PDB file of C-alpha atoms in Angstrom:
ATOM      1  CA  MET D   9     -92.420 -56.756 221.891  1.00  0.00           C
ATOM      2  CA  SER D  10     -95.884 -59.100 221.231  1.00  0.00           C
ATOM      3  CA  CYS D  11     -95.022 -62.868 220.168  1.00  0.00           C
ATOM      4  CA  TRP D  12     -98.550 -62.475 218.188  1.00  0.00           C
ATOM      5  CA  ARG D  13     -96.761 -59.342 216.253  1.00  0.00           C
ATOM      6  CA  LEU D  14     -93.608 -61.439 215.444  1.00  0.00           C
ATOM      7  CA  ALA D  15     -95.798 -64.307 214.170  1.00  0.00           C
ATOM      8  CA  GLN D  16     -97.494 -61.951 212.002  1.00  0.00           C
ATOM      9  CA  ALA D  17     -94.634 -60.477 210.376  1.00  0.00           C
ATOM     10  CA  LYS D  18     -93.206 -64.242 209.887  1.00  0.00           C
ATOM     11  CA  ARG D  19     -96.346 -65.282 208.227  1.00  0.00           C
ATOM     12  CA  TYR D  20     -95.969 -62.237 205.766  1.00  0.00           C
ATOM     13  CA  ILE D  21     -92.367 -62.743 205.142  1.00  0.00           C
ATOM     14  CA  ASP D  22     -93.045 -66.704 204.565  1.00  0.00           C
ATOM     15  CA  ALA D  23     -95.730 -65.538 202.273  1.00  0.00           C
ATOM     16  CA  GLY D  24     -93.725 -63.273 200.158  1.00  0.00           C
ATOM     17  CA  GLY D  25     -94.053 -60.118 201.890  1.00  0.00           C
ATOM     18  CA  ILE D  26     -92.792 -57.011 202.437  1.00  0.00           C
ATOM     19  CA  VAL D  27     -92.379 -55.884 206.241  1.00  0.00           C
ATOM     20  CA  ALA D  28     -91.121 -52.643 208.038  1.00  0.00           C
ATOM     21  CA  TYR D  29     -89.239 -53.201 211.300  1.00  0.00           C
ATOM     22  CA  PRO D  30     -87.104 -50.566 213.544  1.00  0.00           C
ATOM     23  CA  THR D  31     -83.423 -51.375 213.195  1.00  0.00           C
ATOM     24  CA  GLU D  32     -80.882 -49.096 215.020  1.00  0.00           C
ATOM     25  CA  ALA D  33     -80.853 -46.305 213.277  1.00  0.00           C
ATOM     26  CA  VAL D  34     -84.156 -46.141 210.779  1.00  0.00           C
ATOM     27  CA  TYR D  35     -86.964 -48.330 210.272  1.00  0.00           C
ATOM     28  CA  GLY D  36     -86.039 -51.124 207.824  1.00  0.00           C
ATOM     29  CA  LEU D  37     -87.840 -53.049 204.795  1.00  0.00           C
ATOM     30  CA  GLY D  38     -87.196 -57.003 204.645  1.00  0.00           C
ATOM     31  CA  CYS D  39     -88.200 -59.650 202.840  1.00  0.00           C
ATOM     32  CA  ASP D  40     -86.874 -63.703 202.434  1.00  0.00           C
ATOM     33  CA  PRO D  41     -83.731 -62.957 200.836  1.00  0.00           C
ATOM     34  CA  LEU D  42     -83.936 -65.763 198.620  1.00  0.00           C
ATOM     35  CA  ASP D  43     -87.622 -65.302 197.282  1.00  0.00           C
ATOM     36  CA  ALA D  44     -87.062 -63.224 193.968  1.00  0.00           C
ATOM     37  CA  ALA D  45     -90.234 -62.043 193.466  1.00  0.00           C
ATOM     38  CA  ALA D  46     -90.291 -60.344 196.942  1.00  0.00           C
ATOM     39  CA  ALA D  47     -87.089 -58.811 196.705  1.00  0.00           C
ATOM     40  CA  MET D  48     -87.898 -57.508 193.124  1.00  0.00           C
ATOM     41  CA  ARG D  49     -90.997 -56.276 194.374  1.00  0.00           C
ATOM     42  CA  LEU D  50     -88.802 -54.193 197.640  1.00  0.00           C
ATOM     43  CA  LEU D  51     -86.669 -52.779 195.345  1.00  0.00           C
ATOM     44  CA  GLU D  52     -89.636 -51.815 193.176  1.00  0.00           C
ATOM     45  CA  ILE D  53     -91.135 -49.789 196.153  1.00  0.00           C
ATOM     46  CA  LYS D  54     -87.771 -48.220 196.733  1.00  0.00           C
ATOM     47  CA  HIS D  55     -86.972 -47.601 193.309  1.00  0.00           C
ATOM     48  CA  ARG D  56     -83.361 -49.112 194.139  1.00  0.00           C
ATOM     49  CA  PRO D  57     -81.217 -50.025 191.361  1.00  0.00           C
ATOM     50  CA  LEU D  58     -80.711 -53.601 191.765  1.00  0.00           C
ATOM     51  CA  GLU D  59     -76.712 -53.061 191.039  1.00  0.00           C
ATOM     52  CA  LEU D  60     -76.403 -51.336 194.399  1.00  0.00           C
ATOM     53  CA  GLY D  61     -77.904 -54.575 196.469  1.00  0.00           C
ATOM     54  CA  MET D  62     -79.314 -54.806 199.542  1.00  0.00           C
ATOM     55  CA  ILE D  63     -77.875 -55.666 203.195  1.00  0.00           C
ATOM     56  CA  LEU D  64     -78.764 -58.769 204.884  1.00  0.00           C
ATOM     57  CA  ILE D  65     -79.266 -59.201 208.865  1.00  0.00           C
ATOM     58  CA  GLY D  66     -79.224 -61.948 211.448  1.00  0.00           C
ATOM     59  CA  ALA D  67     -79.542 -62.182 215.302  1.00  0.00           C
ATOM     60  CA  ARG D  68     -76.328 -64.818 214.925  1.00  0.00           C
ATOM     61  CA  LEU D  69     -73.448 -64.954 213.134  1.00  0.00           C
ATOM     62  CA  ASP D  70     -74.758 -68.559 212.120  1.00  0.00           C
ATOM     63  CA  HIS D  71     -77.676 -66.700 210.376  1.00  0.00           C
ATOM     64  CA  LEU D  72     -75.666 -65.109 208.241  1.00  0.00           C
ATOM     65  CA  ALA D  73     -73.032 -67.900 207.712  1.00  0.00           C
ATOM     66  CA  PRO D  74     -74.515 -69.402 204.532  1.00  0.00           C
ATOM     67  CA  TYR D  75     -73.964 -65.931 202.314  1.00  0.00           C
ATOM     68  CA  ILE D  76     -70.379 -65.466 203.483  1.00  0.00           C
ATOM     69  CA  GLY D  77     -67.823 -66.641 201.585  1.00  0.00           C
ATOM     70  CA  ASP D  78     -63.966 -67.754 201.687  1.00  0.00           C
ATOM     71  CA  MET D  79     -62.264 -64.807 204.217  1.00  0.00           C
ATOM     72  CA  ASP D  80     -59.452 -64.447 206.290  1.00  0.00           C
ATOM     73  CA  ARG D  81     -59.131 -64.770 210.018  1.00  0.00           C
ATOM     74  CA  LYS D  82     -58.121 -61.074 210.290  1.00  0.00           C
ATOM     75  CA  ALA D  83     -61.145 -60.165 208.362  1.00  0.00           C
ATOM     76  CA  LEU D  84     -63.462 -62.140 209.998  1.00  0.00           C
ATOM     77  CA  ASP D  85     -62.439 -60.974 213.380  1.00  0.00           C
ATOM     78  CA  ARG D  86     -62.733 -57.313 212.364  1.00  0.00           C
ATOM     79  CA  CYS D  87     -66.519 -57.858 211.994  1.00  0.00           C
ATOM     80  CA  LEU D  88     -66.678 -60.243 215.082  1.00  0.00           C
ATOM     81  CA  ARG D  89     -64.987 -57.463 216.987  1.00  0.00           C
ATOM     82  CA  THR D  90     -68.335 -55.083 216.500  1.00  0.00           C
ATOM     83  CA  TRP D  91     -71.259 -57.746 216.457  1.00  0.00           C
ATOM     84  CA  PRO D  92     -73.900 -57.687 217.746  1.00  0.00           C
ATOM     85  CA  GLY D  93     -73.925 -53.981 216.700  1.00  0.00           C
ATOM     86  CA  PRO D  94     -74.762 -51.286 214.587  1.00  0.00           C
ATOM     87  CA  HIS D  95     -71.946 -52.316 211.845  1.00  0.00           C
ATOM     88  CA  THR D  96     -72.375 -53.545 207.899  1.00  0.00           C
ATOM     89  CA  TRP D  97     -69.779 -55.199 206.949  1.00  0.00           C
ATOM     90  CA  LEU D  98     -68.949 -55.681 203.035  1.00  0.00           C
ATOM     91  CA  VAL D  99     -67.746 -59.457 202.835  1.00  0.00           C
ATOM     92  CA  PRO D 100     -67.338 -61.987 200.114  1.00  0.00           C
ATOM     93  CA  ALA D 101     -70.843 -63.454 198.780  1.00  0.00           C
ATOM     94  CA  SER D 102     -70.732 -67.322 198.717  1.00  0.00           C
ATOM     95  CA  ALA D 103     -72.534 -68.995 195.768  1.00  0.00           C
ATOM     96  CA  MET D 104     -76.236 -68.873 197.524  1.00  0.00           C
ATOM     97  CA  VAL D 105     -76.165 -64.966 197.398  1.00  0.00           C
ATOM     98  CA  PRO D 106     -78.705 -64.027 194.594  1.00  0.00           C
ATOM     99  CA  PRO D 107     -77.833 -61.000 192.196  1.00  0.00           C
ATOM    100  CA  TRP D 108     -80.604 -59.122 193.683  1.00  0.00           C
ATOM    101  CA  ILE D 109     -79.012 -59.501 197.039  1.00  0.00           C
ATOM    102  CA  ARG D 110     -75.721 -59.021 195.674  1.00  0.00           C
ATOM    103  CA  GLY D 111     -76.121 -56.137 193.174  1.00  0.00           C
ATOM    104  CA  ALA D 112     -73.234 -55.726 190.703  1.00  0.00           C
ATOM    105  CA  HIS D 113     -70.761 -56.505 193.305  1.00  0.00           C
ATOM    106  CA  ALA D 114     -68.928 -59.846 194.431  1.00  0.00           C
ATOM    107  CA  THR D 115     -69.333 -59.016 198.021  1.00  0.00           C
ATOM    108  CA  VAL D 116     -72.330 -59.110 200.172  1.00  0.00           C
ATOM    109  CA  ALA D 117     -73.394 -56.895 202.840  1.00  0.00           C
ATOM    110  CA  VAL D 118     -74.147 -58.611 206.238  1.00  0.00           C
ATOM    111  CA  ARG D 119     -74.713 -57.042 209.556  1.00  0.00           C
ATOM    112  CA  VAL D 120     -75.885 -59.043 213.124  1.00  0.00           C
ATOM    113  CA  THR D 121     -78.121 -56.896 214.990  1.00  0.00           C
ATOM    114  CA  ALA D 122     -78.304 -55.640 218.507  1.00  0.00           C
ATOM    115  CA  HIS D 123     -81.841 -54.167 217.768  1.00  0.00           C
ATOM    116  CA  PRO D 124     -84.093 -55.814 220.099  1.00  0.00           C
ATOM    117  CA  VAL D 125     -87.228 -56.171 217.720  1.00  0.00           C
ATOM    118  CA  ALA D 126     -84.751 -56.820 214.558  1.00  0.00           C
ATOM    119  CA  ALA D 127     -82.936 -59.640 216.279  1.00  0.00           C
ATOM    120  CA  ALA D 128     -86.615 -61.001 217.298  1.00  0.00           C
ATOM    121  CA  LEU D 129     -87.852 -60.978 213.476  1.00  0.00           C
ATOM    122  CA  CYS D 130     -84.761 -62.472 212.763  1.00  0.00           C
ATOM    123  CA  LYS D 131     -85.162 -65.523 215.366  1.00  0.00           C
ATOM    124  CA  ALA D 132     -88.896 -65.631 214.339  1.00  0.00           C
ATOM    125  CA  VAL D 133     -88.210 -66.122 210.608  1.00  0.00           C
ATOM    126  CA  GLY D 134     -85.315 -68.763 211.502  1.00  0.00           C
ATOM    127  CA  GLY D 135     -82.424 -66.615 209.968  1.00  0.00           C
ATOM    128  CA  THR D 136     -81.292 -63.937 207.902  1.00  0.00           C
ATOM    129  CA  ILE D 137     -84.128 -61.134 205.969  1.00  0.00           C
ATOM    130  CA  VAL D 138     -83.044 -58.401 204.086  1.00  0.00           C
ATOM    131  CA  SER D 139     -82.617 -55.001 205.819  1.00  0.00           C
ATOM    132  CA  THR D 140     -82.850 -51.700 203.472  1.00  0.00           C
ATOM    133  CA  SER D 141     -83.900 -48.344 204.763  1.00  0.00           C
ATOM    134  CA  ALA D 142     -88.219 -47.829 204.518  1.00  0.00           C
ATOM    135  CA  ASN D 143     -87.662 -44.729 202.399  1.00  0.00           C
ATOM    136  CA  VAL D 144     -88.004 -44.060 198.589  1.00  0.00           C
ATOM    137  CA  HIS D 145     -84.298 -44.388 196.911  1.00  0.00           C
ATOM    138  CA  GLY D 146     -82.722 -41.059 198.071  1.00  0.00           C
ATOM    139  CA  ALA D 147     -85.173 -40.075 200.399  1.00  0.00           C
ATOM    140  CA  PRO D 148     -84.907 -39.645 203.988  1.00  0.00           C
ATOM    141  CA  PRO D 149     -85.665 -43.023 206.157  1.00  0.00           C
ATOM    142  CA  ALA D 150     -88.378 -43.385 208.098  1.00  0.00           C
ATOM    143  CA  ARG D 151     -87.782 -43.388 211.770  1.00  0.00           C
ATOM    144  CA  SER D 152     -90.564 -44.583 213.073  1.00  0.00           C
ATOM    145  CA  ALA D 153     -94.127 -46.968 211.751  1.00  0.00           C
ATOM    146  CA  TRP D 154     -96.185 -43.599 211.276  1.00  0.00           C
ATOM    147  CA  GLN D 155     -93.236 -42.605 209.165  1.00  0.00           C
ATOM    148  CA  VAL D 156     -93.392 -45.976 206.899  1.00  0.00           C
ATOM    149  CA  ARG D 157     -97.012 -45.929 206.389  1.00  0.00           C
ATOM    150  CA  LEU D 158     -97.158 -42.203 205.498  1.00  0.00           C
ATOM    151  CA  ARG D 159     -94.359 -42.463 202.863  1.00  0.00           C
ATOM    152  CA  LEU D 160     -94.864 -45.896 202.047  1.00  0.00           C
ATOM    153  CA  GLY D 161     -98.465 -46.611 202.275  1.00  0.00           C
ATOM    154  CA  ASP D 162     -99.934 -50.182 201.545  1.00  0.00           C
ATOM    155  CA  ALA D 163     -96.914 -50.862 199.606  1.00  0.00           C
ATOM    156  CA  VAL D 164     -95.301 -52.292 202.820  1.00  0.00           C
ATOM    157  CA  ASP D 165     -97.682 -55.464 203.750  1.00  0.00           C
ATOM    158  CA  PHE D 166     -97.108 -55.336 207.104  1.00  0.00           C
ATOM    159  CA  VAL D 167     -95.398 -52.803 209.993  1.00  0.00           C
ATOM    160  CA  VAL D 168     -93.691 -54.376 213.058  1.00  0.00           C
ATOM    161  CA  GLY D 169     -93.936 -51.393 215.508  1.00  0.00           C
ATOM    162  CA  GLY D 170     -91.093 -50.527 217.871  1.00  0.00           C
ATOM    163  CA  ALA D 171     -88.583 -47.618 219.190  1.00  0.00           C
ATOM    164  CA  THR D 172     -85.794 -47.274 216.645  1.00  0.00           C
ATOM    165  CA  GLY D 173     -82.218 -47.645 218.381  1.00  0.00           C
ATOM    166  CA  ARG D 174     -79.832 -44.784 219.406  1.00  0.00           C
ATOM    167  CA  GLU D 175     -78.143 -44.594 216.085  1.00  0.00           C
ATOM    168  CA  ARG D 176     -78.540 -41.084 214.208  1.00  0.00           C
ATOM    169  CA  ARG D 177     -77.578 -42.188 210.371  1.00  0.00           C
ATOM    170  CA  PRO D 178     -77.959 -45.360 209.345  1.00  0.00           C
ATOM    171  CA  THR D 179     -75.203 -48.172 209.649  1.00  0.00           C
ATOM    172  CA  ALA D 180     -71.648 -47.727 208.497  1.00  0.00           C
ATOM    173  CA  ILE D 181     -70.591 -49.502 205.712  1.00  0.00           C
ATOM    174  CA  ARG D 182     -66.910 -51.104 205.795  1.00  0.00           C
ATOM    175  CA  GLU D 183     -65.043 -53.527 203.437  1.00  0.00           C
ATOM    176  CA  ALA D 184     -64.104 -56.767 206.082  1.00  0.00           C
ATOM    177  CA  LEU D 185     -61.292 -57.309 203.687  1.00  0.00           C
ATOM    178  CA  THR D 186     -59.579 -54.154 204.109  1.00  0.00           C
ATOM    179  CA  GLY D 187     -61.314 -52.317 207.003  1.00  0.00           C
ATOM    180  CA  ARG D 188     -62.225 -49.467 204.457  1.00  0.00           C
ATOM    181  CA  THR D 189     -65.086 -47.225 205.150  1.00  0.00           C
ATOM    182  CA  ILE D 190     -67.577 -47.367 202.380  1.00  0.00           C
ATOM    183  CA  ARG D 191     -70.557 -45.075 204.178  1.00  0.00           C
ATOM    184  CA  ALA D 192     -69.500 -43.314 207.355  1.00  0.00           C
ATOM    185  CA  ALA D 193     -72.335 -43.591 210.113  1.00  0.00           C
TER     186      ALA D 193
END
């Protein structure tokens, strides 16, 4: 991954843009999670209902920590045993999680990514980014930069190229407090 491409992606995210990038299984769409206009534009691109919420990723736990509310050690250990890696957890949302990220939930979906490009992008922006699949809601997610451009066109401001990981399906989503699976991988 070139430093130039990461610097470009960071510039777009900092300016309120939408960036596509490879993740563990599919291409993701990302933006600054605290930028309401960018997040609403991303939801519009995907035709995704606000109530569903969106996933946040970071390269390290400390990237996600400001978004995670109070939870017991057992729940945190469930998450830590799978990170970094292709495991998304629903955790109690802290007060700083905006409604466009949380949706209609008291939780927020978070993942410490092990994908080298996604992790490098998080490091380049200095923390957390939105990570929702690069597709129109309900359609198959893009698995390449070419598919992102073909399916979403100029709606995406910048595409960070690279191969997706080995996962065949988007990441599993589980509840940290109970361990219950919400979406199987």
